Amino acid sequence: MKGQRLHPPELKIKLDSSLAIVNIVLLLIFFFLTTGSLIGAREFQVRLPETEDLPLDLLPKPLLIVSADGAMVLDGGPVVPGTLNARLIDNPVLHVLTDRDTRAFDLLDILAAERLVAVEIQLVTIHRTSEDAP
């Protein structure tokens, strides 16, 4: 038995699946890059709400009207900046109507400065029929 040689151990080949995963991920990235570039980015135009002389009794309450210069009126009475939160203590919903030329960032800044707590803000818009359109 001294002269007998041992067979060399069989080499087990381990399959590395990371290359297949990398290939699939790259294919997905290329797919989304090519399909994303085929769809052109369109410019969106947003038609902002218009303010007109409206009967305030037909609109939801409480209604905050924000003019283009940032002045605020709550249910027909002027609002001093910083006092809106105290006036809405019993109202969980605030309806906001603003001039169509007011930028969204300006409106958000005005409302953020009031530090409203637990108040849901809903924008009020005017629905125009085809006969009302300018």
The first five atom37 places (N, CA, C, CB, O) and aatype in JSON, in Angstrom:
{
  "aatype": [12, 11, 7, 5, 1, 10, 8, 14, 14, 6, 10, 11, 9, 11, 10, 3, 15, 15, 10, 0, 9, 19, 2, 9, 19, 10, 10, 10, 9, 13, 13, 13, 10, 16, 16, 7, 15, 10, 9, 7, 0, 1, 6, 13, 5, 19, 1, 10, 14, 6, 16, 6, 3, 10, 14, 10, 3, 10, 10, 14, 11, 14, 10, 10, 9, 19, 15, 0, 3, 7, 0, 12, 19, 10, 3, 7, 7, 14, 19, 19, 14, 7, 16, 10, 2, 0, 1, 10, 9, 3, 2, 14, 19, 10, 8, 19, 10, 16, 3, 1, 3, 16, 1, 0, 13, 3, 10, 10, 3, 9, 10, 0, 0, 6, 1, 10, 19, 0, 19, 6, 9, 5, 10, 19, 16, 9, 8, 1, 16, 15, 6, 3, 0, 14],
  "atom_mask": [
    [1, 1, 1, 1, 1],
    [1, 1, 1, 1, 1],
    [1, 1, 1, 0, 1],
    [1, 1, 1, 1, 1],
    [1, 1, 1, 1, 1],
    [1, 1, 1, 1, 1],
    [1, 1, 1, 1, 1],
    [1, 1, 1, 1, 1],
    [1, 1, 1, 1, 1],
    [1, 1, 1, 1, 1],
    [1, 1, 1, 1, 1],
    [1, 1, 1, 1, 1],
    [1, 1, 1, 1, 1],
    [1, 1, 1, 1, 1],
    [1, 1, 1, 1, 1],
    [1, 1, 1, 1, 1],
    [1, 1, 1, 1, 1],
    [1, 1, 1, 1, 1],
    [1, 1, 1, 1, 1],
    [1, 1, 1, 1, 1],
    [1, 1, 1, 1, 1],
    [1, 1, 1, 1, 1],
    [1, 1, 1, 1, 1],
    [1, 1, 1, 1, 1],
    [1, 1, 1, 1, 1],
    [1, 1, 1, 1, 1],
    [1, 1, 1, 1, 1],
    [1, 1, 1, 1, 1],
    [1, 1, 1, 1, 1],
    [1, 1, 1, 1, 1],
    [1, 1, 1, 1, 1],
    [1, 1, 1, 1, 1],
    [1, 1, 1, 1, 1],
    [1, 1, 1, 1, 1],
    [1, 1, 1, 1, 1],
    [1, 1, 1, 0, 1],
    [1, 1, 1, 1, 1],
    [1, 1, 1, 1, 1],
    [1, 1, 1, 1, 1],
    [1, 1, 1, 0, 1],
    [1, 1, 1, 1, 1],
    [1, 1, 1, 1, 1],
    [1, 1, 1, 1, 1],
    [1, 1, 1, 1, 1],
    [1, 1, 1, 1, 1],
    [1, 1, 1, 1, 1],
    [1, 1, 1, 1, 1],
    [1, 1, 1, 1, 1],
    [1, 1, 1, 1, 1],
    [1, 1, 1, 1, 1],
    [1, 1, 1, 1, 1],
    [1, 1, 1, 1, 1],
    [1, 1, 1, 1, 1],
    [1, 1, 1, 1, 1],
    [1, 1, 1, 1, 1],
    [1, 1, 1, 1, 1],
    [1, 1, 1, 1, 1],
    [1, 1, 1, 1, 1],
    [1, 1, 1, 1, 1],
    [1, 1, 1, 1, 1],
    [1, 1, 1, 1, 1],
    [1, 1, 1, 1, 1],
    [1, 1, 1, 1, 1],
    [1, 1, 1, 1, 1],
    [1, 1, 1, 1, 1],
    [1, 1, 1, 1, 1],
    [1, 1, 1, 1, 1],
    [1, 1, 1, 1, 1],
    [1, 1, 1, 1, 1],
    [1, 1, 1, 0, 1],
    [1, 1, 1, 1, 1],
    [1, 1, 1, 1, 1],
    [1, 1, 1, 1, 1],
    [1, 1, 1, 1, 1],
    [1, 1, 1, 1, 1],
    [1, 1, 1, 0, 1],
    [1, 1, 1, 0, 1],
    [1, 1, 1, 1, 1],
    [1, 1, 1, 1, 1],
    [1, 1, 1, 1, 1],
    [1, 1, 1, 1, 1],
    [1, 1, 1, 0, 1],
    [1, 1, 1, 1, 1],
    [1, 1, 1, 1, 1],
    [1, 1, 1, 1, 1],
    [1, 1, 1, 1, 1],
    [1, 1, 1, 1, 1],
    [1, 1, 1, 1, 1],
    [1, 1, 1, 1, 1],
    [1, 1, 1, 1, 1],
    [1, 1, 1, 1, 1],
    [1, 1, 1, 1, 1],
    [1, 1, 1, 1, 1],
    [1, 1, 1, 1, 1],
    [1, 1, 1, 1, 1],
    [1, 1, 1, 1, 1],
    [1, 1, 1, 1, 1],
    [1, 1, 1, 1, 1],
    [1, 1, 1, 1, 1],
    [1, 1, 1, 1, 1],
    [1, 1, 1, 1, 1],
    [1, 1, 1, 1, 1],
    [1, 1, 1, 1, 1],
    [1, 1, 1, 1, 1],
    [1, 1, 1, 1, 1],
    [1, 1, 1, 1, 1],
    [1, 1, 1, 1, 1],
    [1, 1, 1, 1, 1],
    [1, 1, 1, 1, 1],
    [1, 1, 1, 1, 1],
    [1, 1, 1, 1, 1],
    [1, 1, 1, 1, 1],
    [1, 1, 1, 1, 1],
    [1, 1, 1, 1, 1],
    [1, 1, 1, 1, 1],
    [1, 1, 1, 1, 1],
    [1, 1, 1, 1, 1],
    [1, 1, 1, 1, 1],
    [1, 1, 1, 1, 1],
    [1, 1, 1, 1, 1],
    [1, 1, 1, 1, 1],
    [1, 1, 1, 1, 1],
    [1, 1, 1, 1, 1],
    [1, 1, 1, 1, 1],
    [1, 1, 1, 1, 1],
    [1, 1, 1, 1, 1],
    [1, 1, 1, 1, 1],
    [1, 1, 1, 1, 1],
    [1, 1, 1, 1, 1],
    [1, 1, 1, 1, 1],
    [1, 1, 1, 1, 1],
    [1, 1, 1, 1, 1],
    [1, 1, 1, 1, 1],
    [1, 1, 1, 1, 1]
  ],
  "atom_positions": [
    [[0.8, -1.17, 0.0], [0.0, 0.0, 0.0], [0.84, 1.24, 0.0], [-0.91, 0.0, 1.16], [0.34, 2.35, -0.2]],
    [[2.06, 1.08, 0.22], [2.91, 2.25, 0.22], [3.06, 2.83, -1.17], [4.27, 1.91, 0.79], [3.23, 4.05, -1.29]],
    [[3.02, 2.07, -2.17], [3.24, 2.57, -3.51], [1.99, 3.07, -4.2], [0.0, 0.0, 0.0], [2.05, 3.56, -5.33]],
    [[0.89, 2.97, -3.56], [-0.35, 3.4, -4.19], [-0.52, 4.91, -4.07], [-1.55, 2.68, -3.56], [-0.35, 5.51, -3.0]],
    [[-0.87, 5.49, -5.16], [-1.06, 6.95, -5.15], [-2.54, 7.3, -4.94], [-0.54, 7.59, -6.46], [-3.44, 6.58, -5.39]],
    [[-2.73, 8.39, -4.27], [-4.1, 8.87, -4.09], [-4.51, 9.67, -5.32], [-4.23, 9.73, -2.79], [-3.71, 10.41, -5.9]],
    [[-5.73, 9.51, -5.68], [-6.24, 10.31, -6.79], [-6.33, 11.77, -6.36], [-7.62, 9.78, -7.28], [-6.71, 12.06, -5.22]],
    [[-5.99, 12.67, -7.25], [-6.12, 14.08, -6.86], [-7.59, 14.42, -6.62], [-5.52, 15.01, -7.97], [-8.48, 13.9, -7.3]],
    [[-7.84, 15.27, -5.66], [-9.24, 15.59, -5.37], [-9.88, 16.27, -6.59], [-9.34, 16.5, -4.11], [-9.25, 17.03, -7.32]],
    [[-11.13, 15.97, -6.76], [-11.86, 16.57, -7.88], [-12.11, 18.05, -7.58], [-13.2, 15.83, -8.15], [-12.54, 18.42, -6.49]],
    [[-11.82, 18.86, -8.56], [-12.07, 20.29, -8.39], [-13.54, 20.58, -8.67], [-11.15, 21.14, -9.33], [-14.05, 20.29, -9.76]],
    [[-14.18, 21.13, -7.71], [-15.58, 21.5, -7.9], [-15.62, 22.94, -8.42], [-16.4, 21.36, -6.56], [-15.03, 23.85, -7.84]],
    [[-16.3, 23.1, -9.5], [-16.4, 24.43, -10.1], [-17.66, 25.09, -9.55], [-16.45, 24.34, -11.68], [-18.77, 24.58, -9.66]],
    [[-17.44, 26.23, -8.95], [-18.57, 27.0, -8.41], [-18.98, 28.01, -9.47], [-18.19, 27.7, -7.05], [-18.14, 28.75, -10.0]],
    [[-20.24, 28.04, -9.76], [-20.75, 28.99, -10.73], [-20.95, 30.34, -10.05], [-22.07, 28.5, -11.35], [-21.54, 30.44, -8.97]],
    [[-20.44, 31.35, -10.7], [-20.59, 32.7, -10.17], [-21.73, 33.37, -10.91], [-19.26, 33.53, -10.32], [-21.62, 33.67, -12.1]],
    [[-22.83, 33.61, -10.22], [-24.0, 34.2, -10.86], [-23.97, 35.72, -10.86], [-25.27, 33.72, -10.18], [-24.89, 36.36, -11.38]],
    [[-22.95, 36.31, -10.28], [-22.92, 37.77, -10.23], [-22.75, 38.37, -11.62], [-21.78, 38.24, -9.32], [-23.25, 39.46, -11.87]],
    [[-22.06, 37.7, -12.52], [-21.9, 38.21, -13.87], [-23.24, 38.26, -14.6], [-20.91, 37.35, -14.66], [-23.52, 39.22, -15.32]],
    [[-24.07, 37.25, -14.41], [-25.39, 37.24, -15.03], [-26.26, 38.35, -14.46], [-26.07, 35.87, -14.82], [-27.01, 39.0, -15.2]],
    [[-26.17, 38.58, -13.17], [-26.96, 39.66, -12.56], [-26.51, 41.01, -13.08], [-26.84, 39.61, -11.02], [-27.34, 41.87, -13.37]],
    [[-25.21, 41.21, -13.2], [-24.69, 42.48, -13.73], [-25.15, 42.68, -15.17], [-23.14, 42.51, -13.65], [-25.5, 43.79, -15.55]],
    [[-25.16, 41.62, -15.96], [-25.62, 41.73, -17.35], [-27.09, 42.12, -17.41], [-25.39, 40.42, -18.09], [-27.47, 42.97, -18.22]],
    [[-27.91, 41.51, -16.58], [-29.34, 41.83, -16.57], [-29.56, 43.27, -16.14], [-30.11, 40.88, -15.65], [-30.38, 43.98, -16.73]],
    [[-28.85, 43.72, -15.12], [-28.99, 45.1, -14.65], [-28.57, 46.08, -15.74], [-28.15, 45.33, -13.38], [-29.24, 47.08, -15.96]],
    [[-27.47, 45.79, -16.42], [-27.03, 46.67, -17.51], [-28.04, 46.71, -18.65], [-25.67, 46.22, -18.04], [-28.31, 47.77, -19.22]],
    [[-28.61, 45.56, -18.99], [-29.64, 45.54, -20.02], [-30.85, 46.37, -19.61], [-30.07, 44.1, -20.32], [-31.4, 47.09, -20.44]],
    [[-31.26, 46.28, -18.36], [-32.38, 47.09, -17.88], [-32.06, 48.58, -17.92], [-32.77, 46.68, -16.46], [-32.9, 49.39, -18.3]],
    [[-30.84, 48.93, -17.53], [-30.44, 50.34, -17.57], [-30.47, 50.85, -19.0], [-29.02, 50.53, -16.96], [-30.99, 51.93, -19.27]],
    [[-29.91, 50.08, -19.93], [-29.92, 50.5, -21.34], [-31.34, 50.61, -21.87], [-29.12, 49.51, -22.19], [-31.65, 51.52, -22.63]],
    [[-32.2, 49.67, -21.47], [-33.59, 49.72, -21.92], [-34.27, 51.0, -21.45], [-34.36, 48.49, -21.41], [-34.92, 51.68, -22.24]],
    [[-34.12, 51.32, -20.16], [-34.8, 52.51, -19.64], [-34.18, 53.78, -20.18], [-34.75, 52.51, -18.12], [-34.89, 54.78, -20.35]],
    [[-32.9, 53.78, -20.44], [-32.28, 54.96, -21.03], [-32.78, 55.21, -22.45], [-30.76, 54.82, -21.04], [-33.06, 56.35, -22.82]],
    [[-32.89, 54.15, -23.23], [-33.33, 54.34, -24.62], [-34.81, 54.67, -24.7], [-33.03, 53.1, -25.44], [-35.2, 55.53, -25.48]],
    [[-35.65, 53.99, -23.91], [-37.08, 54.31, -23.98], [-37.38, 55.65, -23.34], [-37.9, 53.21, -23.3], [-38.31, 56.34, -23.76]],
    [[-36.62, 56.03, -22.35], [-36.84, 57.33, -21.72], [-36.46, 58.47, -22.64], [0.0, 0.0, 0.0], [-37.08, 59.53, -22.58]],
    [[-35.47, 58.28, -23.48], [-35.08, 59.36, -24.38], [-36.0, 59.45, -25.58], [-33.64, 59.17, -24.83], [-36.03, 60.48, -26.25]],
    [[-36.75, 58.38, -25.89], [-37.68, 58.43, -27.01], [-38.89, 59.29, -26.69], [-38.11, 57.04, -27.39], [-39.47, 59.93, -27.57]],
    [[-39.26, 59.28, -25.43], [-40.42, 60.07, -25.02], [-39.92, 61.48, -24.71], [-41.14, 59.43, -23.77], [-39.22, 61.7, -23.72]],
    [[-40.29, 62.41, -25.55], [-39.83, 63.78, -25.37], [-40.54, 64.47, -24.22], [0.0, 0.0, 0.0], [-41.71, 64.22, -23.96]],
    [[-39.82, 65.3, -23.55], [-40.41, 66.07, -22.45], [-41.21, 67.22, -23.06], [-39.31, 66.6, -21.46], [-40.66, 68.09, -23.73]],
    [[-42.5, 67.2, -22.79], [-43.35, 68.27, -23.29], [-43.44, 69.38, -22.26], [-44.76, 67.73, -23.63], [-43.34, 69.15, -21.06]],
    [[-43.62, 70.55, -22.76], [-43.84, 71.67, -21.84], [-45.3, 71.67, -21.42], [-43.44, 73.03, -22.49], [-46.21, 71.62, -22.26]],
    [[-45.51, 71.72, -20.13], [-46.86, 71.72, -19.63], [-47.25, 73.16, -19.29], [-47.0, 70.8, -18.39], [-46.49, 73.9, -18.67]],
    [[-48.42, 73.51, -19.69], [-48.94, 74.82, -19.34], [-50.09, 74.6, -18.38], [-49.39, 75.62, -20.6], [-51.02, 73.83, -18.64]],
    [[-50.01, 75.28, -17.28], [-51.03, 75.15, -16.26], [-51.93, 76.38, -16.32], [-50.4, 74.97, -14.84], [-51.45, 77.51, -16.3]],
    [[-53.2, 76.13, -16.39], [-54.15, 77.24, -16.35], [-54.51, 77.46, -14.89], [-55.43, 76.94, -17.23], [-55.16, 76.63, -14.26]],
    [[-54.09, 78.59, -14.39], [-54.31, 78.91, -12.99], [-55.73, 79.41, -12.76], [-53.3, 79.94, -12.51], [-56.38, 79.9, -13.68]],
    [[-56.21, 79.3, -11.52], [-57.55, 79.79, -11.25], [-57.64, 81.29, -11.4], [-57.99, 79.39, -9.85], [-56.67, 82.02, -11.18]],
    [[-58.79, 81.74, -11.78], [-59.03, 83.17, -11.94], [-59.87, 83.67, -10.77], [-59.73, 83.47, -13.28], [-60.75, 82.98, -10.27]],
    [[-59.58, 84.89, -10.36], [-60.42, 85.5, -9.34], [-61.24, 86.59, -9.99], [-59.58, 86.06, -8.16], [-60.75, 87.37, -10.8]],
    [[-62.47, 86.63, -9.63], [-63.38, 87.65, -10.12], [-64.22, 88.11, -8.94], [-64.29, 87.1, -11.29], [-64.06, 87.62, -7.82]],
    [[-65.09, 89.03, -9.19], [-66.01, 89.43, -8.13], [-67.04, 88.32, -7.96], [-66.71, 90.8, -8.46], [-67.97, 88.18, -8.76]],
    [[-66.86, 87.55, -6.93], [-67.73, 86.42, -6.68], [-68.53, 86.64, -5.41], [-66.92, 85.13, -6.59], [-68.04, 87.28, -4.48]],
    [[-69.73, 86.14, -5.36], [-70.46, 86.19, -4.1], [-69.82, 85.22, -3.12], [-71.97, 85.86, -4.31], [-69.82, 84.01, -3.35]],
    [[-69.28, 85.74, -2.04], [-68.55, 84.92, -1.09], [-69.44, 83.9, -0.39], [-67.88, 85.79, -0.06], [-68.94, 82.89, 0.11]],
    [[-70.75, 84.13, -0.35], [-71.63, 83.19, 0.34], [-71.81, 81.89, -0.44], [-72.97, 83.83, 0.58], [-72.27, 80.9, 0.13]],
    [[-71.44, 81.87, -1.74], [-71.55, 80.65, -2.53], [-70.29, 79.8, -2.48], [-71.88, 80.99, -3.96], [-70.3, 78.65, -2.94]],
    [[-69.22, 80.33, -1.95], [-67.94, 79.61, -1.89], [-67.8, 78.89, -0.56], [-66.77, 80.57, -2.11], [-68.43, 79.28, 0.42]],
    [[-66.97, 77.84, -0.52], [-66.8, 77.1, 0.75], [-66.16, 77.96, 1.83], [-65.96, 75.84, 0.53], [-65.43, 78.91, 1.53]],
    [[-66.43, 77.61, 3.07], [-65.89, 78.35, 4.22], [-64.93, 77.46, 4.98], [-67.02, 78.84, 5.14], [-65.11, 76.25, 4.93]],
    [[-63.97, 77.94, 5.66], [-63.4, 79.28, 5.59], [-62.64, 79.46, 4.28], [-62.47, 79.54, 6.79], [-61.97, 78.54, 3.8]],
    [[-62.75, 80.65, 3.7], [-62.14, 80.95, 2.42], [-61.09, 82.03, 2.6], [-63.2, 81.38, 1.38], [-61.4, 83.14, 3.06]],
    [[-59.87, 81.71, 2.25], [-58.77, 82.67, 2.29], [-58.5, 83.13, 0.87], [-57.49, 82.05, 2.94], [-58.17, 82.33, 0.0]],
    [[-58.65, 84.42, 0.64], [-58.36, 84.99, -0.68], [-57.01, 85.67, -0.58], [-59.48, 86.01, -1.14], [-56.8, 86.56, 0.24]],
    [[-56.08, 85.23, -1.44], [-54.73, 85.79, -1.47], [-54.6, 86.57, -2.76], [-53.63, 84.69, -1.36], [-54.72, 86.0, -3.85]],
    [[-54.35, 87.87, -2.65], [-54.21, 88.7, -3.84], [-52.8, 88.58, -4.41], [-54.54, 90.18, -3.53], [-51.93, 87.96, -3.79]],
    [[-52.59, 89.16, -5.58], [-51.28, 89.06, -6.25], [-50.18, 89.71, -5.44], [-51.35, 89.7, -7.64], [-49.02, 89.32, -5.55]],
    [[-50.52, 90.72, -4.62], [-49.49, 91.4, -3.82], [-49.27, 90.72, -2.46], [-49.88, 92.86, -3.61], [-48.44, 91.19, -1.68]],
    [[-49.99, 89.63, -2.18], [-49.78, 88.89, -0.94], [-50.74, 89.25, 0.17], [0.0, 0.0, 0.0], [-50.68, 88.66, 1.25]],
    [[-51.63, 90.2, -0.06], [-52.63, 90.55, 0.96], [-53.63, 89.41, 1.1], [-53.36, 91.89, 0.59], [-54.02, 88.78, 0.12]],
    [[-54.04, 89.16, 2.34], [-54.95, 88.04, 2.61], [-56.25, 88.53, 3.21], [-54.29, 87.03, 3.54], [-56.28, 89.44, 4.03]],
    [[-57.34, 87.88, 2.78], [-58.67, 88.17, 3.31], [-59.31, 86.83, 3.66], [-59.56, 88.99, 2.28], [-59.41, 85.94, 2.82]],
    [[-59.74, 86.69, 4.92], [-60.38, 85.45, 5.37], [-61.85, 85.72, 5.59], [-59.71, 84.9, 6.66], [-62.22, 86.5, 6.48]],
    [[-62.7, 85.08, 4.79], [-64.16, 85.23, 4.88], [-64.59, 86.69, 4.91], [-64.68, 84.52, 6.12], [-65.48, 87.06, 5.68]],
    [[-63.98, 87.51, 4.09], [-64.36, 88.91, 3.96], [-63.62, 89.86, 4.87], [0.0, 0.0, 0.0], [-63.73, 91.07, 4.69]],
    [[-62.85, 89.38, 5.83], [-62.11, 90.24, 6.74], [-60.61, 90.15, 6.5], [0.0, 0.0, 0.0], [-60.09, 89.06, 6.24]],
    [[-59.89, 91.27, 6.57], [-58.45, 91.24, 6.32], [-57.71, 90.42, 7.38], [-57.89, 92.66, 6.28], [-58.13, 90.32, 8.53]],
    [[-56.6, 89.83, 6.95], [-55.78, 88.99, 7.84], [-54.41, 89.64, 7.99], [-55.65, 87.53, 7.29], [-53.73, 89.91, 7.0]],
    [[-54.03, 89.88, 9.23], [-52.68, 90.38, 9.52], [-51.73, 89.2, 9.42], [-52.6, 91.08, 10.94], [-52.0, 88.15, 10.0]],
    [[-50.6, 89.33, 8.7], [-49.67, 88.21, 8.59], [-49.26, 87.69, 9.96], [-48.42, 88.63, 7.8], [-48.92, 88.46, 10.86]],
    [[-49.3, 86.37, 10.11], [-48.93, 85.73, 11.36], [-50.1, 85.4, 12.27], [0.0, 0.0, 0.0], [-49.92, 84.75, 13.29]],
    [[-51.3, 85.84, 11.92], [-52.47, 85.6, 12.78], [-53.44, 84.58, 12.2], [-53.19, 86.89, 13.02], [-54.47, 84.29, 12.82]],
    [[-53.14, 84.03, 11.05], [-54.08, 83.11, 10.39], [-54.26, 81.83, 11.19], [-53.59, 82.78, 8.98], [-55.38, 81.32, 11.28]],
    [[-53.21, 81.3, 11.77], [-53.31, 80.05, 12.51], [-54.27, 80.19, 13.69], [-51.92, 79.61, 13.01], [-55.04, 79.27, 13.97]],
    [[-54.23, 81.31, 14.39], [-55.13, 81.51, 15.53], [-56.58, 81.62, 15.08], [-54.72, 82.78, 16.31], [-57.49, 81.2, 15.8]],
    [[-56.8, 82.18, 13.9], [-58.17, 82.34, 13.41], [-58.75, 81.03, 12.88], [-58.21, 83.4, 12.32], [-59.97, 80.93, 12.71]],
    [[-57.9, 80.04, 12.62], [-58.38, 78.76, 12.08], [-58.36, 77.66, 13.13], [-57.53, 78.36, 10.9], [-58.31, 76.48, 12.78]],
    [[-58.4, 78.01, 14.39], [-58.24, 77.03, 15.47], [-59.33, 75.96, 15.43], [-58.25, 77.74, 16.81], [-59.06, 74.82, 15.82]],
    [[-60.53, 76.29, 14.99], [-61.64, 75.33, 14.97], [-61.93, 74.77, 13.58], [-62.89, 75.98, 15.5], [-62.9, 74.04, 13.41]],
    [[-61.1, 75.08, 12.59], [-61.35, 74.65, 11.22], [-60.21, 73.78, 10.72], [-61.54, 75.87, 10.29], [-59.08, 74.26, 10.58]],
    [[-60.48, 72.5, 10.44], [-59.41, 71.64, 9.95], [-59.11, 71.81, 8.46], [-59.77, 70.2, 10.22], [-58.09, 71.32, 7.97]],
    [[-60.0, 72.52, 7.73], [-59.82, 72.7, 6.29], [-59.84, 74.18, 5.97], [-60.92, 71.94, 5.48], [-60.72, 74.91, 6.44]],
    [[-58.88, 74.62, 5.17], [-58.83, 76.01, 4.7], [-58.91, 76.0, 3.19], [-57.53, 76.73, 5.19], [-58.12, 75.34, 2.52]],
    [[-59.86, 76.74, 2.64], [-60.01, 76.86, 1.2], [-59.29, 78.13, 0.76], [-61.52, 76.89, 0.77], [-59.49, 79.2, 1.34]],
    [[-58.44, 78.02, -0.26], [-57.62, 79.13, -0.7], [-57.96, 79.47, -2.14], [-56.1, 78.8, -0.56], [-57.98, 78.6, -3.01]],
    [[-58.24, 80.74, -2.37], [-58.5, 81.27, -3.71], [-57.48, 82.36, -3.96], [-59.97, 81.81, -3.86], [-57.33, 83.27, -3.15]],
    [[-56.77, 82.26, -5.07], [-55.72, 83.23, -5.34], [-55.85, 83.76, -6.76], [-54.34, 82.61, -5.13], [-56.54, 83.18, -7.6]],
    [[-55.18, 84.86, -7.0], [-55.16, 85.47, -8.32], [-54.44, 84.55, -9.28], [-54.5, 86.86, -8.29], [-53.48, 83.87, -8.89]],
    [[-54.87, 84.51, -10.53], [-54.27, 83.59, -11.49], [-52.82, 83.92, -11.8], [-55.06, 83.59, -12.77], [-52.09, 83.06, -12.3]],
    [[-52.37, 85.13, -11.53], [-50.99, 85.52, -11.81], [-50.05, 85.25, -10.63], [-50.94, 86.99, -12.19], [-48.85, 85.5, -10.74]],
    [[-50.57, 84.76, -9.53], [-49.74, 84.45, -8.37], [-48.93, 83.2, -8.65], [-50.6, 84.28, -7.1], [-49.48, 82.18, -9.06]],
    [[-47.63, 83.29, -8.42], [-46.77, 82.11, -8.61], [-47.01, 81.13, -7.48], [-45.27, 82.52, -8.67], [-47.28, 81.52, -6.35]],
    [[-46.92, 79.84, -7.8], [-47.17, 78.79, -6.81], [-46.18, 78.89, -5.65], [-47.08, 77.4, -7.46], [-46.56, 78.7, -4.5]],
    [[-44.91, 79.19, -5.96], [-43.91, 79.3, -4.89], [-44.24, 80.46, -3.96], [-42.52, 79.48, -5.48], [-44.03, 80.37, -2.75]],
    [[-44.75, 81.56, -4.52], [-45.13, 82.69, -3.67], [-46.28, 82.32, -2.74], [-45.51, 83.91, -4.53], [-46.28, 82.67, -1.57]],
    [[-47.27, 81.6, -3.28], [-48.4, 81.17, -2.46], [-47.94, 80.22, -1.36], [-49.47, 80.49, -3.33], [-48.38, 80.32, -0.22]],
    [[-47.06, 79.3, -1.71], [-46.54, 78.37, -0.7], [-45.74, 79.1, 0.37], [-45.66, 77.3, -1.37], [-45.82, 78.75, 1.55]],
    [[-44.98, 80.12, -0.02], [-44.22, 80.9, 0.96], [-45.16, 81.65, 1.91], [-43.3, 81.9, 0.24], [-44.91, 81.71, 3.11]],
    [[-46.23, 82.22, 1.36], [-47.19, 82.96, 2.19], [-47.84, 82.03, 3.2], [-48.28, 83.63, 1.3], [-47.98, 82.37, 4.37]],
    [[-48.25, 80.84, 2.74], [-48.91, 79.89, 3.64], [-47.93, 79.29, 4.64], [-49.58, 78.78, 2.84], [-48.29, 79.02, 5.79]],
    [[-46.67, 79.08, 4.22], [-45.67, 78.53, 5.15], [-45.34, 79.54, 6.24], [-44.38, 78.14, 4.39], [-45.06, 79.14, 7.37]],
    [[-45.38, 80.83, 5.93], [-45.09, 81.86, 6.92], [-46.15, 81.89, 8.02], [-44.98, 83.22, 6.25], [-45.89, 82.37, 9.12]],
    [[-47.34, 81.39, 7.72], [-48.42, 81.38, 8.72], [-48.29, 80.22, 9.7], [-49.76, 81.32, 8.02], [-48.98, 80.21, 10.71]],
    [[-47.44, 79.26, 9.42], [-47.2, 78.11, 10.3], [-48.5, 77.45, 10.74], [-46.39, 78.53, 11.53], [-48.77, 77.33, 11.94]],
    [[-49.29, 77.04, 9.76], [-50.57, 76.4, 10.04], [-50.33, 75.01, 10.62], [-51.43, 76.31, 8.76], [-49.5, 74.25, 10.13]],
    [[-51.08, 74.68, 11.67], [-50.93, 73.4, 12.35], [-52.22, 72.6, 12.13], [-50.64, 73.59, 13.89], [-53.31, 73.07, 12.43]],
    [[-52.07, 71.38, 11.6], [-53.19, 70.45, 11.4], [-54.32, 71.08, 10.59], [-53.73, 69.99, 12.73], [-55.49, 70.91, 10.92]],
    [[-53.96, 71.81, 9.53], [-54.95, 72.42, 8.66], [-54.73, 71.88, 7.25], [-54.86, 73.99, 8.69], [-53.63, 71.98, 6.7]],
    [[-55.77, 71.31, 6.67], [-55.72, 70.84, 5.29], [-56.03, 72.02, 4.38], [-56.72, 69.65, 5.05], [-57.0, 72.74, 4.6]],
    [[-55.21, 72.21, 3.37], [-55.38, 73.35, 2.46], [-55.93, 72.83, 1.14], [-54.04, 74.11, 2.24], [-55.37, 71.91, 0.54]],
    [[-57.03, 73.42, 0.69], [-57.64, 73.06, -0.59], [-57.74, 74.3, -1.46], [-59.05, 72.41, -0.39], [-58.2, 75.35, -1.0]],
    [[-57.29, 74.19, -2.71], [-57.39, 75.3, -3.64], [-58.79, 75.35, -4.23], [-56.33, 75.19, -4.76], [-59.35, 74.32, -4.6]],
    [[-59.34, 76.54, -4.3], [-60.65, 76.74, -4.9], [-60.42, 77.28, -6.3], [-61.54, 77.72, -4.05], [-59.7, 78.26, -6.5]],
    [[-61.05, 76.64, -7.27], [-60.93, 77.09, -8.66], [-62.32, 77.39, -9.2], [-60.22, 76.03, -9.54], [-63.33, 76.94, -8.66]],
    [[-62.34, 78.13, -10.26], [-63.61, 78.51, -10.88], [-63.79, 77.65, -12.12], [-63.64, 80.03, -11.24], [-62.93, 77.64, -13.01]],
    [[-64.91, 76.94, -12.19], [-65.19, 76.14, -13.36], [-65.88, 77.01, -14.4], [-66.06, 74.92, -13.0], [-66.89, 77.65, -14.14]],
    [[-65.29, 77.03, -15.6], [-65.86, 77.82, -16.68], [-66.44, 76.88, -17.73], [-64.81, 78.76, -17.3], [-65.8, 75.9, -18.12]],
    [[-67.61, 77.19, -18.18], [-68.16, 76.45, -19.3], [-67.67, 77.08, -20.59], [-69.71, 76.41, -19.24], [-67.03, 78.13, -20.56]],
    [[-67.96, 76.47, -21.71], [-67.48, 76.99, -23.0], [-68.09, 78.36, -23.3], [-67.81, 76.01, -24.14], [-67.49, 79.15, -24.02]],
    [[-69.28, 78.65, -22.76], [-69.89, 79.97, -22.99], [-69.19, 81.06, -22.17], [-71.4, 79.93, -22.63], [-69.18, 82.23, -22.56]],
    [[-68.58, 80.66, -21.02], [-67.93, 81.63, -20.14], [-66.51, 81.96, -20.57], [-67.92, 81.12, -18.74], [-65.95, 82.98, -20.16]],
    [[-65.91, 81.11, -21.4], [-64.51, 81.27, -21.77], [-64.31, 82.57, -22.53], [-64.03, 80.09, -22.62], [-65.17, 82.96, -23.33]],
    [[-63.17, 83.26, -22.3], [-62.94, 84.54, -22.98], [-62.62, 84.35, -24.43], [-61.83, 85.3, -22.32], [-62.4, 85.32, -25.14]]
  ]
}
